[in-house]
Coordinates of C-alpha atoms and ligand atoms in Angstrom, one line a residue:
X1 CA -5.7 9.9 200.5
X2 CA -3.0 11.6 197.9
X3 CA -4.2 9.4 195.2
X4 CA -7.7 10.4 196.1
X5 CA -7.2 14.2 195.9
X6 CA -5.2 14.0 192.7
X7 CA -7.8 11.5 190.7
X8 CA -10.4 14.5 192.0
X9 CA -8.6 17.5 190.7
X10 CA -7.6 15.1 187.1
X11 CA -11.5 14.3 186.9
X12 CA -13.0 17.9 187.4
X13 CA -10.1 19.4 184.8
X14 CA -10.9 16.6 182.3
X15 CA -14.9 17.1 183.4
X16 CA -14.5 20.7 182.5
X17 CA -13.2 20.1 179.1
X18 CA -16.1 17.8 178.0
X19 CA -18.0 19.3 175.5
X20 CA -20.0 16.9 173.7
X21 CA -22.2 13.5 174.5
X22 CA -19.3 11.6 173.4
X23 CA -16.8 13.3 175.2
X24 CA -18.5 12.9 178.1
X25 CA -19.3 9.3 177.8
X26 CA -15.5 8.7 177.8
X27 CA -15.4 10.5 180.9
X28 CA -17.8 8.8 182.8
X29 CA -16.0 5.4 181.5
X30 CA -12.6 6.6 182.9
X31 CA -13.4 7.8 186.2
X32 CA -16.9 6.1 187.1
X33 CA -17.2 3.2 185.6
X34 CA -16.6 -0.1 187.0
X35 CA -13.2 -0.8 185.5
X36 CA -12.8 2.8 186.3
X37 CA -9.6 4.9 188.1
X38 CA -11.8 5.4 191.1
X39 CA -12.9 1.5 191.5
X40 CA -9.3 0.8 191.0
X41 CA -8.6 2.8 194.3
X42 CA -11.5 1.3 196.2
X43 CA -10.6 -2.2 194.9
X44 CA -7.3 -1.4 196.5
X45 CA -8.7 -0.6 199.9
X46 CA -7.7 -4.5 201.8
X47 CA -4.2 -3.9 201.0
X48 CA -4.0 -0.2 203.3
X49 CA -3.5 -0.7 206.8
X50 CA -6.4 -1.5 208.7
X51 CA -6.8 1.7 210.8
X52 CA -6.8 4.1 207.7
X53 CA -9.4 2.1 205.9
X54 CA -12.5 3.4 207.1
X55 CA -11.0 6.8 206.4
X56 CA -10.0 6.0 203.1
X57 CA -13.3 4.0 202.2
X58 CA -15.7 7.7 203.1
X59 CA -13.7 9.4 201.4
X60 CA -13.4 7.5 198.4
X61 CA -17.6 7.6 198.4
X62 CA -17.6 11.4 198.4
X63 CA -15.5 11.4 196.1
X64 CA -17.7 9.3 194.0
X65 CA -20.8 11.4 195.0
X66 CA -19.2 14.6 194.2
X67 CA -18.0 13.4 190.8
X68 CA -21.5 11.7 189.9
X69 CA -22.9 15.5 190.7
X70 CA -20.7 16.9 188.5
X71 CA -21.2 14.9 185.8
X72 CA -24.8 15.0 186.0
X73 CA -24.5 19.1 186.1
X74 CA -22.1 19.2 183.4
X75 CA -23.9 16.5 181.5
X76 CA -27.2 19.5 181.8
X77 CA -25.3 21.9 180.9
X78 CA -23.1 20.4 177.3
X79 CA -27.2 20.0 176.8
X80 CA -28.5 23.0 176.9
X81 CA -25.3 24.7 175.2
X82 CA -25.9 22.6 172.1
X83 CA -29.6 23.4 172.0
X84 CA -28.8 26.7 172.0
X85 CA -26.6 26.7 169.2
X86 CA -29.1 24.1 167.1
X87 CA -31.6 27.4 168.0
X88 CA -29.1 29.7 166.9
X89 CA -28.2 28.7 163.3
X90 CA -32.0 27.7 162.7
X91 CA -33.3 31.0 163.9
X92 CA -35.0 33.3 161.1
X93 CA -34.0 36.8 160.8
X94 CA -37.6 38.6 161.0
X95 CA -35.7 41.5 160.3
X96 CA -35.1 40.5 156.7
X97 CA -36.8 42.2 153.8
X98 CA -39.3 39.9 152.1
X99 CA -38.4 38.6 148.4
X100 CA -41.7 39.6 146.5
X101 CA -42.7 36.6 143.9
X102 CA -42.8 37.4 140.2
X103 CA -46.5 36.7 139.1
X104 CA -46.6 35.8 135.8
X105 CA -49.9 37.6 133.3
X106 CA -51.3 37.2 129.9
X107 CA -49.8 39.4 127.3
X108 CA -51.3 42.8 126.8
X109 CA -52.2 41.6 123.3
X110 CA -54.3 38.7 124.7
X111 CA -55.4 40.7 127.5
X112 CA -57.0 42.8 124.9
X113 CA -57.6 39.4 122.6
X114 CA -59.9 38.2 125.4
X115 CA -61.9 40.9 125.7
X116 CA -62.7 40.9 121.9
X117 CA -63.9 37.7 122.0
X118 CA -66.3 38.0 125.2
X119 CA -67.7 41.2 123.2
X120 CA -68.5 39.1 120.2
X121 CA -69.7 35.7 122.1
X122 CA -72.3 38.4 123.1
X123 CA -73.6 38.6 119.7
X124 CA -73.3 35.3 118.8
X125 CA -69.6 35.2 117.1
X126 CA -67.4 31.7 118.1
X127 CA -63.4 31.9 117.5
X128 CA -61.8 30.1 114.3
X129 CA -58.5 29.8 114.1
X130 CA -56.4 29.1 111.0
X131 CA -52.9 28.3 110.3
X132 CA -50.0 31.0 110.6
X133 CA -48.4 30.1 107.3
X134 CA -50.6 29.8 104.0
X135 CA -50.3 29.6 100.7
X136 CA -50.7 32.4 98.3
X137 CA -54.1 31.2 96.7
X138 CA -55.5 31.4 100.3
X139 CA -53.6 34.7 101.5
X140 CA -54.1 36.4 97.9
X141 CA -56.0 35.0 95.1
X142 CA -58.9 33.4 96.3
X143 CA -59.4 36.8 97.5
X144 CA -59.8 38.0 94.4
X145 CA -56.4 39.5 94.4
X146 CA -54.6 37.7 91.7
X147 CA -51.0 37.5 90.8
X148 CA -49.1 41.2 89.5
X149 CA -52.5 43.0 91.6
X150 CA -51.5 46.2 92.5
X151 CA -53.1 46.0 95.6
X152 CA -50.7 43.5 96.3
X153 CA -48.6 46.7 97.5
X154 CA -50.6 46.9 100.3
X155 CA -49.4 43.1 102.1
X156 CA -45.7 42.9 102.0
X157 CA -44.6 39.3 102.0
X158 CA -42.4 36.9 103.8
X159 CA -41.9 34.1 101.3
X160 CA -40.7 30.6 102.2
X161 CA -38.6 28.7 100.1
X162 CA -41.4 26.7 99.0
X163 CA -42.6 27.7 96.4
X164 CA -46.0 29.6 96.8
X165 CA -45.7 29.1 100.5
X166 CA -46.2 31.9 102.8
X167 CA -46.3 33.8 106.0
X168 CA -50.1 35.1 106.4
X169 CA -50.2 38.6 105.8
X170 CA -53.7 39.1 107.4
X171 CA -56.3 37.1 108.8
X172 CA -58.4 37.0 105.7
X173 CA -57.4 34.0 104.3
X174 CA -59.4 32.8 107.4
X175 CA -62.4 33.5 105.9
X176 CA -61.8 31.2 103.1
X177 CA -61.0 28.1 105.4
X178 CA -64.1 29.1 107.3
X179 CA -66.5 29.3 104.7
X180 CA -65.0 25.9 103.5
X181 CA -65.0 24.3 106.5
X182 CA -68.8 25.4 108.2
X183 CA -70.6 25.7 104.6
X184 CA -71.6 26.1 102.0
X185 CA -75.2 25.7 103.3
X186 CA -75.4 27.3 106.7
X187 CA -74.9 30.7 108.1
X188 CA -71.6 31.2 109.7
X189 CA -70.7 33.7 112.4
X190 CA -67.0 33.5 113.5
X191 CA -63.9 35.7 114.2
X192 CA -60.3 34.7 113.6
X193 CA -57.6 35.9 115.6
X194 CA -54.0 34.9 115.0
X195 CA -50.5 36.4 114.1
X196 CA -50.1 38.0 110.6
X197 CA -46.5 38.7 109.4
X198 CA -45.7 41.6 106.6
X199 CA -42.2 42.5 105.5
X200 CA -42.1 46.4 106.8
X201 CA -39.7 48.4 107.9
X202 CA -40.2 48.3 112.1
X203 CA -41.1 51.5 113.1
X204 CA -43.0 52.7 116.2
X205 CA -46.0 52.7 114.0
X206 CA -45.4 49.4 112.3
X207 CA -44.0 45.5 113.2
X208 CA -43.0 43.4 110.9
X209 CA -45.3 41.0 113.1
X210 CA -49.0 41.4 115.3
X211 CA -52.0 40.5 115.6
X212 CA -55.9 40.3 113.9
X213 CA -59.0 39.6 114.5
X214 CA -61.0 38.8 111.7
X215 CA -64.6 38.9 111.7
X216 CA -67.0 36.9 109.2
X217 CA -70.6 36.7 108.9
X218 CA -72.5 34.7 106.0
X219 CA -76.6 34.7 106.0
X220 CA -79.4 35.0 103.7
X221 CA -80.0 38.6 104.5
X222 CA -77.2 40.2 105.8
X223 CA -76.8 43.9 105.0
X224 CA -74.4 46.2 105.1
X225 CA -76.2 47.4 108.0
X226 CA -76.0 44.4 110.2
X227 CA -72.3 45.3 109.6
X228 CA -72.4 49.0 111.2
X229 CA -75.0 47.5 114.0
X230 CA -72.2 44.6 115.1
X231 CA -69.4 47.2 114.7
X232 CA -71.0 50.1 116.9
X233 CA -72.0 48.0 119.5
X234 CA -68.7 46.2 119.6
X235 CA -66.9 49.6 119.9
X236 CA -69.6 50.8 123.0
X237 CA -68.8 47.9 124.7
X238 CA -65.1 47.9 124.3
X239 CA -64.5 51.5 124.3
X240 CA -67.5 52.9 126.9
X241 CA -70.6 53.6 126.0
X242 CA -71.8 56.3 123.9
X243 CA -69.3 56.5 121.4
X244 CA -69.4 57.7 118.2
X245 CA -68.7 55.9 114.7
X246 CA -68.0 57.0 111.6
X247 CA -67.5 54.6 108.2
X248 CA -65.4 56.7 105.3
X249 CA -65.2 54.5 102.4
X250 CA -62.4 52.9 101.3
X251 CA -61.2 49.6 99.1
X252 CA -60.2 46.2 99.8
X253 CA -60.2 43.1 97.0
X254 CA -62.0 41.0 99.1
X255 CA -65.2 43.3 100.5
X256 CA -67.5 45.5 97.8
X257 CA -68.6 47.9 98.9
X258 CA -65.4 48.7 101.1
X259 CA -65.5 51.3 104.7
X260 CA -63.2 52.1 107.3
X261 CA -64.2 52.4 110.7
X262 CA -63.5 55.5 113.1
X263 CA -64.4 56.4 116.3
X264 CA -64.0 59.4 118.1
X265 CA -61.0 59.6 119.7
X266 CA -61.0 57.6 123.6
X267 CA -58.6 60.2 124.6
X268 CA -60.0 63.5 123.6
X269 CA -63.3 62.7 123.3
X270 CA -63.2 64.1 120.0
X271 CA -61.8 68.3 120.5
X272 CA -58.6 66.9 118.9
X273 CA -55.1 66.0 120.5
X274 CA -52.0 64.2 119.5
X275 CA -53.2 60.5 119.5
X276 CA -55.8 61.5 116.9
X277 CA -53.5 63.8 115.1
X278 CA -56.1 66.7 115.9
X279 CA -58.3 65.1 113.9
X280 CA -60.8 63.7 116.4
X281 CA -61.1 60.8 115.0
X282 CA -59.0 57.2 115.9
X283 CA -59.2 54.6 112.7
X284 CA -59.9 51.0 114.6
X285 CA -60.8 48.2 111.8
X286 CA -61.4 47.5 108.0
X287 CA -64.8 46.3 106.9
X288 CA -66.8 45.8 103.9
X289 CA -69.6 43.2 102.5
X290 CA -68.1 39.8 101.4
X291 CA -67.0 40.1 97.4
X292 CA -69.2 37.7 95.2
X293 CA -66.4 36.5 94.2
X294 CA -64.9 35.2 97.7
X295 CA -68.3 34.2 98.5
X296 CA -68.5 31.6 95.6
X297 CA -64.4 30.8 96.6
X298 CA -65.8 29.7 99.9
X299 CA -68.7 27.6 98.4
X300 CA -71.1 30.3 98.6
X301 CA -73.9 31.1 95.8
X302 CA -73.8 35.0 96.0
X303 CA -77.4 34.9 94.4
X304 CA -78.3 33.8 97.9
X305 CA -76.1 34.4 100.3
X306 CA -74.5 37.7 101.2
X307 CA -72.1 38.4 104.2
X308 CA -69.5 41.0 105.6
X309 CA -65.8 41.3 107.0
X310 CA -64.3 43.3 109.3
X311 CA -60.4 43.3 110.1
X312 CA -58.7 44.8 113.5
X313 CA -55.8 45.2 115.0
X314 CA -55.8 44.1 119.3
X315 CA -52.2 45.8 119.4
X316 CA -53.7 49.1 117.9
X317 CA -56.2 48.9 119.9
X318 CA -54.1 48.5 123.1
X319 CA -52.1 51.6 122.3
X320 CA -54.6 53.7 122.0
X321 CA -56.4 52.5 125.1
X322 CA -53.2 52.9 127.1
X323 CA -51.5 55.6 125.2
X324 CA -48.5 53.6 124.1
X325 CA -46.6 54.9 121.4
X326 CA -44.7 52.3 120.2
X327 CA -45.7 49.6 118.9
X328 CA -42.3 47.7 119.2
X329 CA -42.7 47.4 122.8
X330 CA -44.9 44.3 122.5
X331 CA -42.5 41.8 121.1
X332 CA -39.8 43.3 122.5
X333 CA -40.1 40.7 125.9
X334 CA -38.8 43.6 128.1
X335 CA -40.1 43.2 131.8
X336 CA -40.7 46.5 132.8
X337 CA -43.0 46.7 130.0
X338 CA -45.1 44.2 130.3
X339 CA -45.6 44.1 134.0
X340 CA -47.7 47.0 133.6
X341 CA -50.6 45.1 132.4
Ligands
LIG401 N1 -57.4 42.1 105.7 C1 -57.5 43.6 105.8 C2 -56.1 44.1 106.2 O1 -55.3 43.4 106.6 C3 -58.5 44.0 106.7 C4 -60.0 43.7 106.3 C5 -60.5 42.5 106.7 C6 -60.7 44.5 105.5 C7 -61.8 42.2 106.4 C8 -62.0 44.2 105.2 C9 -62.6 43.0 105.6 O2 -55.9 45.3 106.1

């Protein structure tokens, strides 16, 4: 009965102290099992004197029940604990602030981009793009600006060290591939966008990179005032309706007779402020009838065909319809910039 009593209290100590399935297996191995330290007792019983074995033998079974009970309860119980914890180190703190995902976006400048050419599908114009670098015949002479032109002045140039090779310094080359590439019998109606390049000084006014859009339309009867009609409604639909234009003339190599566009100032609506330099007036593109001498460059017979040009900046244009005032700020690939559009 000693041997009983002691293998209860060294089971329930060792019970206690189970903390895991395996632990627990090993327990029940030891103490209940049938090789067990309580089956050794009870295989013991025919040795004890004969009057103290039915004594011995129920107490040996409660024993057995007891411990069974407590295993099973203890058993419960490691079970739960571990759940518990699983739920525990899984558990999601609600009370943490969210992380807010970075969207990405176009550009500004082809946010803007876009927008120029849905105005111009509407009247007809498809996009065609030409090469970045070029040569000088297509970036100057076939232009009808020839080698030692003082209006050279006016494109400063990033040379390559091949000879006669060339960053673009405007779109207009475009025209050229155009004309060359849709004609020389049909009518053409495209615009060019892409990135021009000009060795400048970088200023808040002026990059040393950015972008055009060129516009080109060749026809049979094009007049210079198809040219005002496509560029006022292009600025009422960009720029709100009712706007006004104004066309002062000016000179380019490439267009005869020569304008540039104006219209009144988005910001002011014309009384005068800093944007338009109290002038009421914001300059937005370039224009001009196609030169005979392009025309017949790009495979054109001027005694037939006539055309015009216009040239514009999307980078301009986004300052002014944002109020930016530095230009530097679009290839500068700084964040807080550029999430604003
Ligand atoms: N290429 C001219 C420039 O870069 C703009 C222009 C284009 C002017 C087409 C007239 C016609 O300044």
């Amino acid at each position: 009965m000693h041997d009983l009593q002691r293998l209860r209290e060294e089971a329930m100590a060792a019970l206690a102290a189970a903390d895991t399935a395996d632990a627990l297996e090993a327990w029940r191995i030891r103490y209940l099992g049938r090789k067990g330290l309580l089956q050794e007792l009870i295989r013991a019983i025919p040795d004890l004197p004969p009057q103290e074995r039915p004594a011995f033998g129920q107490a040996a079974n409660a024993l057995k029940a007891d411990l069974t009970a407590a295993f099973e309860a203890r058993q419960q119980a490691v079970a739960e604990a571990r759940l518990a914890a699983e739920l525990a180190s899984e558990a999601v703190d609600v009370t943490l602030p969210g992380r807010r995902p970075q969207v990405g976006r176009l550009h500004p400048s082809h946010q803007t981009l876009r927008e120029i050419y849905a105005i111009f599908s509407t009247m007809g114009f498809q996009v065609f793009t030409s090469r970045d670098v070029e040569t000088d015949e297509y970036n100057f002479e076939l232009l009808n600006i020839p080698p030692g032109h003082p209006a050279r002045d006016m494109w400063d140039t990033f040379y390559t060290t091949t000879p006669g090779v060339i960053m673009r310094t405007h779109t207009s080359p475009g025209q050229i591939h155009a004309m060359r590439t849709l004609g020389p019998t049909k009518p053409i109606r495209v615009i060019l966008p892409g990135m021009c390049f000009r060795y400048e000084q970088v200023t808040a006014r002026s990059e040393m990179m950015f972008h055009q859009v060129e516009g080109l339309a060749i026809g049979r009867n094009i007049t210079m005032a198809d040219l005002k009609g496509v560029i006022v409604e292009f600025a009422n639909q960009l720029y709100g309706a009712g706007r006004r234009l104004r066309f002062r003339c000016s000179h380019f190599p490439f267009t005869e007779p020569s304008v540039e566009a104006d219209v009144d100032c988005i910001l002011c609506g014309g009384r005068g402020c800093a944007v338009c330099k109290y002038t009421g007036w914001l300059e937005i593109m370039g224009a001009g009838m196609v030169h005979p001498v392009v025309l017949r460059n790009g495979g054109y017979d001027p005694a037939e065909w006539t055309g015009f040009a216009f040239g514009m900046g999307p980078e301009r244009i986004t300052m002014l319809k944002h109020g930016i005032t530095d230009i530097r700020y679009f290839f500068s690939t700084d964040l807080r910039f550029l999430e604003q559009f």
